[in-house]
JSON list of C-alpha atoms in Angstrom, two decimals:
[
{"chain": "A", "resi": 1, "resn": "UNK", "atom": "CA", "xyz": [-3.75, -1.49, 18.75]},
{"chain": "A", "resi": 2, "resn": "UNK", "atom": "CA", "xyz": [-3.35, 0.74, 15.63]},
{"chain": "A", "resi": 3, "resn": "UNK", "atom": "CA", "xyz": [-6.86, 1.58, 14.28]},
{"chain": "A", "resi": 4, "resn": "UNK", "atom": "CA", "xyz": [-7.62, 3.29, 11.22]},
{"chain": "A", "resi": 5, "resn": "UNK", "atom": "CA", "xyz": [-11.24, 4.34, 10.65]},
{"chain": "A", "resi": 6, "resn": "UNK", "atom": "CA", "xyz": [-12.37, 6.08, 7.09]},
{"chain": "A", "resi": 7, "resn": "UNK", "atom": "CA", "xyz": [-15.21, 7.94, 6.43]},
{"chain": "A", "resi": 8, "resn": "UNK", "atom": "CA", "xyz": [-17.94, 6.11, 4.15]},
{"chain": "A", "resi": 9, "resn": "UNK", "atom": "CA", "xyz": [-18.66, 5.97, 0.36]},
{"chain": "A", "resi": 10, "resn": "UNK", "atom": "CA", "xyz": [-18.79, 8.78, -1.90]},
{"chain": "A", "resi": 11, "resn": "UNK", "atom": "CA", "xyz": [-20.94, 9.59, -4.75]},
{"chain": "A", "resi": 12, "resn": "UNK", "atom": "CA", "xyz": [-20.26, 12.70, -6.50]},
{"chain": "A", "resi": 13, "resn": "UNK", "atom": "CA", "xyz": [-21.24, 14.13, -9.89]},
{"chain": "A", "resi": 14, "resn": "UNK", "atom": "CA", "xyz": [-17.91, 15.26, -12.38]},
{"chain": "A", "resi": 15, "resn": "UNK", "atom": "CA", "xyz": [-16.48, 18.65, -11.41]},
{"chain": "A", "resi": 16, "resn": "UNK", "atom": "CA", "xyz": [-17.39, 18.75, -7.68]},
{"chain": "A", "resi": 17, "resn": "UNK", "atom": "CA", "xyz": [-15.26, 17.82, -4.91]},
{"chain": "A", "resi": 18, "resn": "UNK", "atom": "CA", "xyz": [-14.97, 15.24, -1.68]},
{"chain": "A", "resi": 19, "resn": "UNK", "atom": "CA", "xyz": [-12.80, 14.81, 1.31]},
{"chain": "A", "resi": 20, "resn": "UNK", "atom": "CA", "xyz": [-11.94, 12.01, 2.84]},
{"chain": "A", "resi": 21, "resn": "UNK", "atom": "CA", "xyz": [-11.31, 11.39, 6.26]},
{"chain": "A", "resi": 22, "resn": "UNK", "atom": "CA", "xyz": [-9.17, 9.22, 8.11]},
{"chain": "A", "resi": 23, "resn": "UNK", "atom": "CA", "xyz": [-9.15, 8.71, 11.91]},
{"chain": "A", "resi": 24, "resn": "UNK", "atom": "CA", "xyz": [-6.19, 7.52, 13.39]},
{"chain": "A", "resi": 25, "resn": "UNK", "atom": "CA", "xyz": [-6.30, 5.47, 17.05]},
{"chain": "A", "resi": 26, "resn": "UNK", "atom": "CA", "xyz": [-3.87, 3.52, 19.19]},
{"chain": "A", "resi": 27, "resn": "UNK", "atom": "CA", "xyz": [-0.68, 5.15, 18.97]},
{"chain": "A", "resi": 28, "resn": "UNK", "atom": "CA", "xyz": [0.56, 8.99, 18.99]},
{"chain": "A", "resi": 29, "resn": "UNK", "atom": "CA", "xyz": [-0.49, 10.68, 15.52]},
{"chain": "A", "resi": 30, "resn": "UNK", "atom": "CA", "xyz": [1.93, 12.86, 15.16]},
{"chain": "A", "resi": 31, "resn": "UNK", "atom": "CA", "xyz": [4.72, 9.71, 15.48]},
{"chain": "A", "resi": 32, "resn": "UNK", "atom": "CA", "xyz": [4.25, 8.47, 12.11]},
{"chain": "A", "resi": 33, "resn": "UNK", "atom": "CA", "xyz": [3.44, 9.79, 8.81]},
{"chain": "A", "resi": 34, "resn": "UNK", "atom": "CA", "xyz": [0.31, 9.20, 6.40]},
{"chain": "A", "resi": 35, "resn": "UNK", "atom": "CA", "xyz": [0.40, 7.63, 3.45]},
{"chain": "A", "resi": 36, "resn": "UNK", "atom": "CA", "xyz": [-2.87, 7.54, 0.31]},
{"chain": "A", "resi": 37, "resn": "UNK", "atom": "CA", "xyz": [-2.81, 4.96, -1.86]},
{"chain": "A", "resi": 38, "resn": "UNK", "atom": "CA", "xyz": [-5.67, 4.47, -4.42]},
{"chain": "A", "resi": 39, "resn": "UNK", "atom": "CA", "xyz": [-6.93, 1.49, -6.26]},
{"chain": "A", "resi": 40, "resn": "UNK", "atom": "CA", "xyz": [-9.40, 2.00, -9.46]},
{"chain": "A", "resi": 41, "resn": "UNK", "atom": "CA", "xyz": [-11.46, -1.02, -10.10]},
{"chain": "A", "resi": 42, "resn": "UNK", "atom": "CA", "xyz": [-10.23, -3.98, -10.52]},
{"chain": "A", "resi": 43, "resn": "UNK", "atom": "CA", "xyz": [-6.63, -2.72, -10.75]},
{"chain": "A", "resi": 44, "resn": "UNK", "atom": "CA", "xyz": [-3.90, -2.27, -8.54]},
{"chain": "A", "resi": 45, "resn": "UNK", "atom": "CA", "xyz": [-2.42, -0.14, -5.91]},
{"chain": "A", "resi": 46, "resn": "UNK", "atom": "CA", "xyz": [-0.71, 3.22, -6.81]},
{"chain": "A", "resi": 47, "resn": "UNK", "atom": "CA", "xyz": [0.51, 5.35, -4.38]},
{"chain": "A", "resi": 48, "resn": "UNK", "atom": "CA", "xyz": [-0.94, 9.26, -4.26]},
{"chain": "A", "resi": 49, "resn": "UNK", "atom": "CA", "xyz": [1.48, 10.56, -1.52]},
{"chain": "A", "resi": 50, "resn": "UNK", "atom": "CA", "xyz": [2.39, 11.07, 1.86]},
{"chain": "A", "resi": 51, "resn": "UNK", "atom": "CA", "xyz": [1.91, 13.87, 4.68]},
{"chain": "A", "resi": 52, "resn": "UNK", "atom": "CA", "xyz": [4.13, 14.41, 7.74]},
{"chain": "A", "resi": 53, "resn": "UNK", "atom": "CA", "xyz": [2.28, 14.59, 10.71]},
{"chain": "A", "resi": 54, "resn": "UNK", "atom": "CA", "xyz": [4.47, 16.05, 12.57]},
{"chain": "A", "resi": 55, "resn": "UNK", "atom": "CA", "xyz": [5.02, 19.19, 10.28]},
{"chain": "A", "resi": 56, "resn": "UNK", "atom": "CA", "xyz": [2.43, 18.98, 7.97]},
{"chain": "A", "resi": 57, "resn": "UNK", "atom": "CA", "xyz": [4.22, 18.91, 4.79]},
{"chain": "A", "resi": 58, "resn": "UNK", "atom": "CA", "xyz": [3.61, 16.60, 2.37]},
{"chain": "A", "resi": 59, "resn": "UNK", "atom": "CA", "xyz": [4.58, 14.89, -0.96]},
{"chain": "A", "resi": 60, "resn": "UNK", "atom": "CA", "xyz": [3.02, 14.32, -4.24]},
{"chain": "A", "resi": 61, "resn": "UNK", "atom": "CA", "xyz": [3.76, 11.76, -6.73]},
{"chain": "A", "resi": 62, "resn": "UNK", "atom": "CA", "xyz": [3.56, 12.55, -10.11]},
{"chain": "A", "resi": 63, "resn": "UNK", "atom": "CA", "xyz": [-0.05, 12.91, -11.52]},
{"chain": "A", "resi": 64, "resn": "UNK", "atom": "CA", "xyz": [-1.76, 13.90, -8.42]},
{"chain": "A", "resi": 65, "resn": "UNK", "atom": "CA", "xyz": [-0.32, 17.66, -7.64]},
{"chain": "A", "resi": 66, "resn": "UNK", "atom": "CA", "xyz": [-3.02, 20.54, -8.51]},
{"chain": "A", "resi": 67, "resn": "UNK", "atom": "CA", "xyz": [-5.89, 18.15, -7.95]},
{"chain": "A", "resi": 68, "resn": "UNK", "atom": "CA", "xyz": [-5.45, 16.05, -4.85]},
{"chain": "A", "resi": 69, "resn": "UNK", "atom": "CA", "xyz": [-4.63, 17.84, -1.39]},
{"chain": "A", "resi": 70, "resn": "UNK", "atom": "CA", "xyz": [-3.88, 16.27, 2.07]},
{"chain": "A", "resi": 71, "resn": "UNK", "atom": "CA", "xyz": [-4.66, 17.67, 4.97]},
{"chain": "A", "resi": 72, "resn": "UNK", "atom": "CA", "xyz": [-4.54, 17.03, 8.64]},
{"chain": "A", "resi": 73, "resn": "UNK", "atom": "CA", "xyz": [-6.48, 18.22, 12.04]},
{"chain": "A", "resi": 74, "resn": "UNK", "atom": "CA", "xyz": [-4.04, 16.69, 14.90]},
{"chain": "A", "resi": 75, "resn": "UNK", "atom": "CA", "xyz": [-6.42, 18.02, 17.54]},
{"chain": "A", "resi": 76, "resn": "UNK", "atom": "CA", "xyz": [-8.82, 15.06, 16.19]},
{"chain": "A", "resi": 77, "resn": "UNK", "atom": "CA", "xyz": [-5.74, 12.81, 15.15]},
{"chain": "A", "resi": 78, "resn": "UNK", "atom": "CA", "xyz": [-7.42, 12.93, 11.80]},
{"chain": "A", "resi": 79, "resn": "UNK", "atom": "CA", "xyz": [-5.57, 13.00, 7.78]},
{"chain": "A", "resi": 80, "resn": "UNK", "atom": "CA", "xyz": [-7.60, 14.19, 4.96]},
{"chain": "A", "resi": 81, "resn": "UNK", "atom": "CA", "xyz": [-7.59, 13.72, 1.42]},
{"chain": "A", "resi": 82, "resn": "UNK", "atom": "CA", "xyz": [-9.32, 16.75, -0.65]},
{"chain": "A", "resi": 83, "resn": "UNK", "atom": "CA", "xyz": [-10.15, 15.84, -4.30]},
{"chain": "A", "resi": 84, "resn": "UNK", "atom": "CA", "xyz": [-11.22, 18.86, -7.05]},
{"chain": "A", "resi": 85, "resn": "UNK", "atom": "CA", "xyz": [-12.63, 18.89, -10.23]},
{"chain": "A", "resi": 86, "resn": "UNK", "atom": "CA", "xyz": [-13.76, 14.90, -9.89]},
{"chain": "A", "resi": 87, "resn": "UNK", "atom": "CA", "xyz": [-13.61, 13.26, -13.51]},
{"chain": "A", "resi": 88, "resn": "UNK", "atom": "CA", "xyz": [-14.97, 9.99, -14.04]},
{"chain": "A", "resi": 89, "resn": "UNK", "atom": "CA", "xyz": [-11.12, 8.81, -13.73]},
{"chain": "A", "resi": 90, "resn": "UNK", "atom": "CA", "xyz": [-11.12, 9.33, -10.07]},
{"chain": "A", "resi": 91, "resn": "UNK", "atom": "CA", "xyz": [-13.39, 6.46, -9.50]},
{"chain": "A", "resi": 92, "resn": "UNK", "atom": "CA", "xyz": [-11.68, 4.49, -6.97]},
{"chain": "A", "resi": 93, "resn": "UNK", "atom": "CA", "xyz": [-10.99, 3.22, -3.82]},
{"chain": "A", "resi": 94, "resn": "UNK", "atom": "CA", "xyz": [-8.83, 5.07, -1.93]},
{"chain": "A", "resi": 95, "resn": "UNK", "atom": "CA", "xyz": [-7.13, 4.19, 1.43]},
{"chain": "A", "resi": 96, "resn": "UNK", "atom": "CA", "xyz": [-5.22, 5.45, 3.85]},
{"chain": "A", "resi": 97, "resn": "UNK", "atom": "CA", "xyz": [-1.97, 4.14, 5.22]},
{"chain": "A", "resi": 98, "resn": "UNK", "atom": "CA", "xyz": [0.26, 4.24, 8.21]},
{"chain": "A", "resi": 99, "resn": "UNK", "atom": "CA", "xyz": [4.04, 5.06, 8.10]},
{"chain": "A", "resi": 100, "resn": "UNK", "atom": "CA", "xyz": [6.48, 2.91, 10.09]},
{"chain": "A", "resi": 101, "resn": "UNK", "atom": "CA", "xyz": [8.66, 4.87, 11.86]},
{"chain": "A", "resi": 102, "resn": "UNK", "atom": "CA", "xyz": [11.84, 3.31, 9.73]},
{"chain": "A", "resi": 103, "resn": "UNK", "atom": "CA", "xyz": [11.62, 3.73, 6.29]},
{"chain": "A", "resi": 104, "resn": "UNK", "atom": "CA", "xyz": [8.49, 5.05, 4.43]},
{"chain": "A", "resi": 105, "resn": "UNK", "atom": "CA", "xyz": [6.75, 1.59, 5.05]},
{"chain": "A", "resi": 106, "resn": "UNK", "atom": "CA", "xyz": [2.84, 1.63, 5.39]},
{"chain": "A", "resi": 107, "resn": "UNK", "atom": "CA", "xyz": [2.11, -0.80, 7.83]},
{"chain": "A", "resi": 108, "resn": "UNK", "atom": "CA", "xyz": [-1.51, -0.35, 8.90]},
{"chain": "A", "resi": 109, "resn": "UNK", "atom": "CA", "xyz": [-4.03, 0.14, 6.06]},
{"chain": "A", "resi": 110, "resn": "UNK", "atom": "CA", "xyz": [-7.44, 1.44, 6.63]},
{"chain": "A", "resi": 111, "resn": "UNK", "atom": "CA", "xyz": [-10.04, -0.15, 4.95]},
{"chain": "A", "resi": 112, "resn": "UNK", "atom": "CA", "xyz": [-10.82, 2.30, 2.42]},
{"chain": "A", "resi": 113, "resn": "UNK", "atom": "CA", "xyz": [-13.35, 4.54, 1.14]},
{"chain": "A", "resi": 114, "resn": "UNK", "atom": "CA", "xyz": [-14.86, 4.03, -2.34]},
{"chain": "A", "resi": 115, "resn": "UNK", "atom": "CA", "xyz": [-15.47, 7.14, -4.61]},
{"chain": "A", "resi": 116, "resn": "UNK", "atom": "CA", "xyz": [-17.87, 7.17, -7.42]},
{"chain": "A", "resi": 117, "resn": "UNK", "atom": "CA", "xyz": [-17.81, 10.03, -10.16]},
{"chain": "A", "resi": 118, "resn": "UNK", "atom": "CA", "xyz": [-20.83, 9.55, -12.97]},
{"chain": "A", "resi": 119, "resn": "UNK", "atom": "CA", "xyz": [-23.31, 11.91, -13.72]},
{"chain": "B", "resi": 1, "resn": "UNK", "atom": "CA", "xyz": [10.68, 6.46, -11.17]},
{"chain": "B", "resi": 2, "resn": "UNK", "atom": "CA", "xyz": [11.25, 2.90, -9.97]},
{"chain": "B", "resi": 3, "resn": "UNK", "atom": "CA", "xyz": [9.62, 0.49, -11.82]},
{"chain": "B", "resi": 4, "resn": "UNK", "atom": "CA", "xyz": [8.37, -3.21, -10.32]},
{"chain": "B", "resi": 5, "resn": "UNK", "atom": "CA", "xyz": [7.27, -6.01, -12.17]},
{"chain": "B", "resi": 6, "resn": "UNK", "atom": "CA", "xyz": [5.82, -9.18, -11.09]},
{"chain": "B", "resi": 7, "resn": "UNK", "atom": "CA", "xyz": [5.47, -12.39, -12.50]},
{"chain": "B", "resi": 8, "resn": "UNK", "atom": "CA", "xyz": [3.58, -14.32, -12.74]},
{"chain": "B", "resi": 9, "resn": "UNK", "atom": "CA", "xyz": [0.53, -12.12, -13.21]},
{"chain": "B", "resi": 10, "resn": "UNK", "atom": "CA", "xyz": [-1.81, -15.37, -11.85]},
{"chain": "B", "resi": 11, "resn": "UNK", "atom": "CA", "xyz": [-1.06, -18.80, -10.63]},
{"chain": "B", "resi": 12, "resn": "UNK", "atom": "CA", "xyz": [-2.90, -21.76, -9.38]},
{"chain": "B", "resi": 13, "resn": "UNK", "atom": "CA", "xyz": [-1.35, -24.39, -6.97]},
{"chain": "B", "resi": 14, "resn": "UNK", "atom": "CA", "xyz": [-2.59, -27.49, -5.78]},
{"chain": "B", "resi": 15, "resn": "UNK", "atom": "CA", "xyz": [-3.39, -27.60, -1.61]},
{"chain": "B", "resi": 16, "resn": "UNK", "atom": "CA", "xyz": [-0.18, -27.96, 0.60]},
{"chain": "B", "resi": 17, "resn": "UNK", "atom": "CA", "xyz": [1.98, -27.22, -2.72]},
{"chain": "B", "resi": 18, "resn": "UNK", "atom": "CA", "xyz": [4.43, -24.70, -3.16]},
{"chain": "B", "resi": 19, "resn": "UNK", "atom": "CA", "xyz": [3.95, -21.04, -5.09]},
{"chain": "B", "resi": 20, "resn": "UNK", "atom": "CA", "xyz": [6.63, -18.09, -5.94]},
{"chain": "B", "resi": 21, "resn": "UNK", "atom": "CA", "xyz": [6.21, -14.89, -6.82]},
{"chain": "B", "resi": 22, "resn": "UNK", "atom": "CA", "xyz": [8.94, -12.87, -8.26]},
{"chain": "B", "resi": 23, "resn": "UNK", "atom": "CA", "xyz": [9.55, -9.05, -8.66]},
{"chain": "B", "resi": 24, "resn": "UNK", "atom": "CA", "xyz": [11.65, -7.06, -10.28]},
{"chain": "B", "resi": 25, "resn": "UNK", "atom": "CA", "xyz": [12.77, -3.40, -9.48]},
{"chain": "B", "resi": 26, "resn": "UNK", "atom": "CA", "xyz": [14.27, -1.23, -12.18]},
{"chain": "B", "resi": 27, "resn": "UNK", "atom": "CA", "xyz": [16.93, 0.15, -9.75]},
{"chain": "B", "resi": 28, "resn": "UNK", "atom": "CA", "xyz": [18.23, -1.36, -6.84]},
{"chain": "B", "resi": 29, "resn": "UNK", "atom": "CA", "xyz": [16.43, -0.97, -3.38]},
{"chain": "B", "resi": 30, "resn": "UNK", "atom": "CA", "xyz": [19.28, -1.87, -1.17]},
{"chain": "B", "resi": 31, "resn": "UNK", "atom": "CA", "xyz": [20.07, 1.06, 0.64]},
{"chain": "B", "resi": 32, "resn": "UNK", "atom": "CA", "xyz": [23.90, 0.67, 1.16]},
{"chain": "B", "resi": 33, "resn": "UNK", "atom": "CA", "xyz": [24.49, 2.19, 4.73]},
{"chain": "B", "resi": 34, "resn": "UNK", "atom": "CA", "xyz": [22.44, -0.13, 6.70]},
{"chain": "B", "resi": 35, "resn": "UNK", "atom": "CA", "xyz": [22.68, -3.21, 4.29]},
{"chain": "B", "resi": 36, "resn": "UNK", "atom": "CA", "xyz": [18.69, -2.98, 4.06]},
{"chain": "B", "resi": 37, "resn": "UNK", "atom": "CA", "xyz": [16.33, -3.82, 0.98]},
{"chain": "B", "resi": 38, "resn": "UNK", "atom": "CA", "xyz": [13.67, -1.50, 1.12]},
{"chain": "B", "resi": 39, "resn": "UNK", "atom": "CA", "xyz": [10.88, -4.01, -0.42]},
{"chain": "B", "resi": 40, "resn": "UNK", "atom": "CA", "xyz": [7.89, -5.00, 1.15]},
{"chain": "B", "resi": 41, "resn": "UNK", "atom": "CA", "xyz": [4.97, -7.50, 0.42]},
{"chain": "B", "resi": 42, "resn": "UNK", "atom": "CA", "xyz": [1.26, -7.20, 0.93]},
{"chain": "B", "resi": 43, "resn": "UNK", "atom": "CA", "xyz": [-1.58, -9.57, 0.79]},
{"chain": "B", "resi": 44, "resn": "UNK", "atom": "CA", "xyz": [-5.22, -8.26, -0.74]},
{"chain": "B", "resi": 45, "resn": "UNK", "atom": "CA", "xyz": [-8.41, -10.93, -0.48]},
{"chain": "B", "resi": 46, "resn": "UNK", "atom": "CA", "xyz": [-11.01, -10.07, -2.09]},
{"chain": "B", "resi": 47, "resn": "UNK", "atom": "CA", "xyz": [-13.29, -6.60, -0.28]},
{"chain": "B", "resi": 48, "resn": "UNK", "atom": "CA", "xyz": [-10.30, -6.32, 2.30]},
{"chain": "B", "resi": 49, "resn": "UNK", "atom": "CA", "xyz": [-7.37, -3.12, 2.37]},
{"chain": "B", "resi": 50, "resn": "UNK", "atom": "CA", "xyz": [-3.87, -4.68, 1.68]},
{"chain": "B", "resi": 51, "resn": "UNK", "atom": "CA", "xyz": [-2.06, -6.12, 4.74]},
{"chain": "B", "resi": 52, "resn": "UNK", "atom": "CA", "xyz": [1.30, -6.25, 5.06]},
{"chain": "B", "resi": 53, "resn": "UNK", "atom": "CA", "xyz": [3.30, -9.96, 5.13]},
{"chain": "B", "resi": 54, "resn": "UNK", "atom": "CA", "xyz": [6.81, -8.85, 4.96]},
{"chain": "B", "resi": 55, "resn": "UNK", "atom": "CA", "xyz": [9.08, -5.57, 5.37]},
{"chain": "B", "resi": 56, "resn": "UNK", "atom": "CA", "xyz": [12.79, -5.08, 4.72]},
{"chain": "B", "resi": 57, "resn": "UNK", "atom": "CA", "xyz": [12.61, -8.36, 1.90]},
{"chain": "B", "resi": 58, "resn": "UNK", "atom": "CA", "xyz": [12.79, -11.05, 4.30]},
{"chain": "B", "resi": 59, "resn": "UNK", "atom": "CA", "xyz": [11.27, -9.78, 7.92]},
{"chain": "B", "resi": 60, "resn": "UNK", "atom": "CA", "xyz": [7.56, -11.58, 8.55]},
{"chain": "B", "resi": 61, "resn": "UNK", "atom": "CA", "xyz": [5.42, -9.30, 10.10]},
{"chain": "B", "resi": 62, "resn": "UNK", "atom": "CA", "xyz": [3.99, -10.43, 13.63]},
{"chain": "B", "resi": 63, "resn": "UNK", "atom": "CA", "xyz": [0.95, -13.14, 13.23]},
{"chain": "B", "resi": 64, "resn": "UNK", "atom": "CA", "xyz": [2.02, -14.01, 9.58]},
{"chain": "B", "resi": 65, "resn": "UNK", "atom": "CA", "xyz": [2.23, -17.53, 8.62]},
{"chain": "B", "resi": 66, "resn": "UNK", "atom": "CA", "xyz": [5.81, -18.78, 8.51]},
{"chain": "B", "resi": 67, "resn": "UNK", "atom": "CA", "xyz": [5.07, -20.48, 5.22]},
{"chain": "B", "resi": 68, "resn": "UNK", "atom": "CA", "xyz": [5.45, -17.04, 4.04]},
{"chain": "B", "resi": 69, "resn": "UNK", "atom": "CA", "xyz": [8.97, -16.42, 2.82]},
{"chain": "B", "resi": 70, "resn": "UNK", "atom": "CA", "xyz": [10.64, -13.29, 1.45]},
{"chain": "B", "resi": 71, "resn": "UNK", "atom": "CA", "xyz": [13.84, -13.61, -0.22]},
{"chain": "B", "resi": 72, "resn": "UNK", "atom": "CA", "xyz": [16.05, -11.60, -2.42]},
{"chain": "B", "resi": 73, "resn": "UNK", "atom": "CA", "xyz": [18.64, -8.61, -2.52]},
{"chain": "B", "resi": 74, "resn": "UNK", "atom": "CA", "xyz": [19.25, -5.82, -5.08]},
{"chain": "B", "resi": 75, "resn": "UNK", "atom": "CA", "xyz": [17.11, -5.65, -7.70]},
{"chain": "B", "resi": 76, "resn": "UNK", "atom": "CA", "xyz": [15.32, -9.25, -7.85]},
{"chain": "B", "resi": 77, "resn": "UNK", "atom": "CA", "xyz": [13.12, -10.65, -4.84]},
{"chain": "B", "resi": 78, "resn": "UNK", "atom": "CA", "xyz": [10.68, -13.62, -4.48]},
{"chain": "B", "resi": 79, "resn": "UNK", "atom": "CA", "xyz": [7.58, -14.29, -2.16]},
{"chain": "B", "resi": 80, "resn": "UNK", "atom": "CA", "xyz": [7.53, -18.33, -1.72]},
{"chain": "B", "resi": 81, "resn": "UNK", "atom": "CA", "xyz": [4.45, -19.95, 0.05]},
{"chain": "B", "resi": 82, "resn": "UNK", "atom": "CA", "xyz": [5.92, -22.67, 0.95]},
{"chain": "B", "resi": 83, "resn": "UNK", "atom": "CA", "xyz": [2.77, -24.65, 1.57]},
{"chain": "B", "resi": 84, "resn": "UNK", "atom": "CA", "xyz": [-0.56, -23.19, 0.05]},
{"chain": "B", "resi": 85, "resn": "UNK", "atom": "CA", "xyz": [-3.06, -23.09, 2.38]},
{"chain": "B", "resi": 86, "resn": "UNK", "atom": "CA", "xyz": [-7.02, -22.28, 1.25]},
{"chain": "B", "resi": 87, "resn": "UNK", "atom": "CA", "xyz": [-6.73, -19.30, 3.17]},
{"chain": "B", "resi": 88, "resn": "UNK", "atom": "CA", "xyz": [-3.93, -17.38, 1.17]},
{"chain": "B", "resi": 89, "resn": "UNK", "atom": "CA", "xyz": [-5.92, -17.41, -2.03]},
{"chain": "B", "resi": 90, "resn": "UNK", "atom": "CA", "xyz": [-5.44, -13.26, -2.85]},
{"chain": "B", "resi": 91, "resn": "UNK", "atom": "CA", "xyz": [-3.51, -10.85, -4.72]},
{"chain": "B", "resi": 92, "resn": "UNK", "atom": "CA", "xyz": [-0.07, -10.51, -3.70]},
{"chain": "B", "resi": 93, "resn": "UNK", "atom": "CA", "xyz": [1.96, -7.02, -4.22]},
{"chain": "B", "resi": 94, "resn": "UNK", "atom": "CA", "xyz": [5.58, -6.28, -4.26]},
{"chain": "B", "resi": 95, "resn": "UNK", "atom": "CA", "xyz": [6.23, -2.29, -3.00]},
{"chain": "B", "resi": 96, "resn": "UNK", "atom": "CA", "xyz": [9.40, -0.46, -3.06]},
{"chain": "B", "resi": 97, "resn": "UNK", "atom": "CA", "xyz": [9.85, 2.03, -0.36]},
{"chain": "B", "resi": 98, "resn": "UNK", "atom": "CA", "xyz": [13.39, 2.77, -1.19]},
{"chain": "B", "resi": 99, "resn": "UNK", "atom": "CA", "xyz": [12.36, 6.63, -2.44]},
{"chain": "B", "resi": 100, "resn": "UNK", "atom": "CA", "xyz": [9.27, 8.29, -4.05]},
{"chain": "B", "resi": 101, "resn": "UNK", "atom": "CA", "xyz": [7.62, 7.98, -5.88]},
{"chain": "B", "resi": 102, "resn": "UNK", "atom": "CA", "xyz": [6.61, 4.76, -3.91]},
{"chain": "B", "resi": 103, "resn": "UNK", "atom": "CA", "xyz": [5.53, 1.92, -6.47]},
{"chain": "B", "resi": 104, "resn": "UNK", "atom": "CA", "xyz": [4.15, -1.13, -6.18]},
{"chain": "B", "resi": 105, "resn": "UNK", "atom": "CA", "xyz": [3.97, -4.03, -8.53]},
{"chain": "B", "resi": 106, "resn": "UNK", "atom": "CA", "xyz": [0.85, -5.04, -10.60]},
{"chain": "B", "resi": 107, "resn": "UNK", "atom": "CA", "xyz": [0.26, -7.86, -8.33]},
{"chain": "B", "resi": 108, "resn": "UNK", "atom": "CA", "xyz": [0.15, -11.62, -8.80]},
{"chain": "B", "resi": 109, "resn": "UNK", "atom": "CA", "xyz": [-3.56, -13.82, -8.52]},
{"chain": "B", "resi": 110, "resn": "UNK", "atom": "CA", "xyz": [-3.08, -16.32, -6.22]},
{"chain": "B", "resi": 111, "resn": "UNK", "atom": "CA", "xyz": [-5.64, -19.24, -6.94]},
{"chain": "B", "resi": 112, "resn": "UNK", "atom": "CA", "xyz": [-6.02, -23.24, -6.01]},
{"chain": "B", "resi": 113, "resn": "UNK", "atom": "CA", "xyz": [-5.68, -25.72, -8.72]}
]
């Protein structure tokens, strides 16, 4: 069955940086795209983007180009989410998401990894 | 951009009663070619990712309930539970996936009376 597994919380001062990790199992990687999605606290669900996994390029919505970079290691069937220059704003859950193969449907969520930015 | 919008923004409902949720897109998601609405619902409880119900506006996702019920075409969709159960209490999102950016809705509180 599909698994997604993230990599754990994050505490990080304003101005550095974190990665995020997500490891995909139970299907073929490069089948289906990635999507990050990010929920601040108590709020809802916006979405940050997508990668391809099968040629690495990916999309940006509006508000998280410059900043926020994805990344992917298909050796290690493994996405990434690079952040830069945290601001308190960033604090957030963010998630990783599965692709369908029709449409740009996330259909397996992982379960998240919280990020904290406070000095 | 296309813009969602739920309402109501909470509800409660009695056990075994019945509860809607409606959206709203700002364009239509109906993608002409294949006939299909590109609108999807997730569930969120409380400390848990979101989990998709239902894809395409009306297809329940293997294991869900059948008192879930998407609904709708075009522009205006509704997620009816047709009998509340304890279980479903959550936050329920409405998510276009017609063309990015993707949106979702601001979600809908799903409580017992």
């Amino acid at each position: 069955q599909v698994h997604l597994v993230q990599s754990g919380s994050e505490l990080k001062k304003p101005g550095a940086s974190v990665k995020v990790s997500c490891k995909a199992s139970g299907y073929t990687f490069t089948d289906n795209g990635m999507s990050w999605v990010r929920q601040a606290p108590g709020q809802g669900l916006e979405w940050v983007g997508y990668i391809s996994t099968n040629t690495g390029n990916p999309t940006y919505a509006q508000g998280f180009t410059g900043r926020f970079v994805f990344s992917l290691d298909t050796s290690i069937n493994t996405a990434y989410l690079q952040i830069t220059s945290l601001t308190p704003e960033d604090t957030a859950i963010y998630y990783c998401a599965r692709i369908a193969v029709a449409g740009d449907l996330a259909d397996h969520w992982g379960p998240g990894t919280p990020v904290t930015v406070s000095s | 951009d296309i813009v969602m919008t739920q309402s109501p923004d909470s509800l409660a409902v009695s056990l075994g009663e019945r509860a809607a949720i409606n959206c709203k897109s700002s364009q239509s998601v109906l993608y002409s070619p294949n006939k299909k609405n590109y609108l999807a619902w997730y569930q969120q409880k409380p400390g848990q990712p979101p989990s998709l119900l239902i894809s395409w506006a009306s297809t329940r996702e293997s294991g869900v309930p059948d008192r879930f019920i998407g609904s709708g075409s075009g522009t205006d969709f509704t997620l009816t539970i047709s009998s509340l159960q304890a279980e479903d209490v959550a936050v329920y999102y409405c998510h276009q996936y017609y063309s990015p950016p993707l949106t979702f809705g601001g979600g809908t509180k799903v409580e017992i009376k």
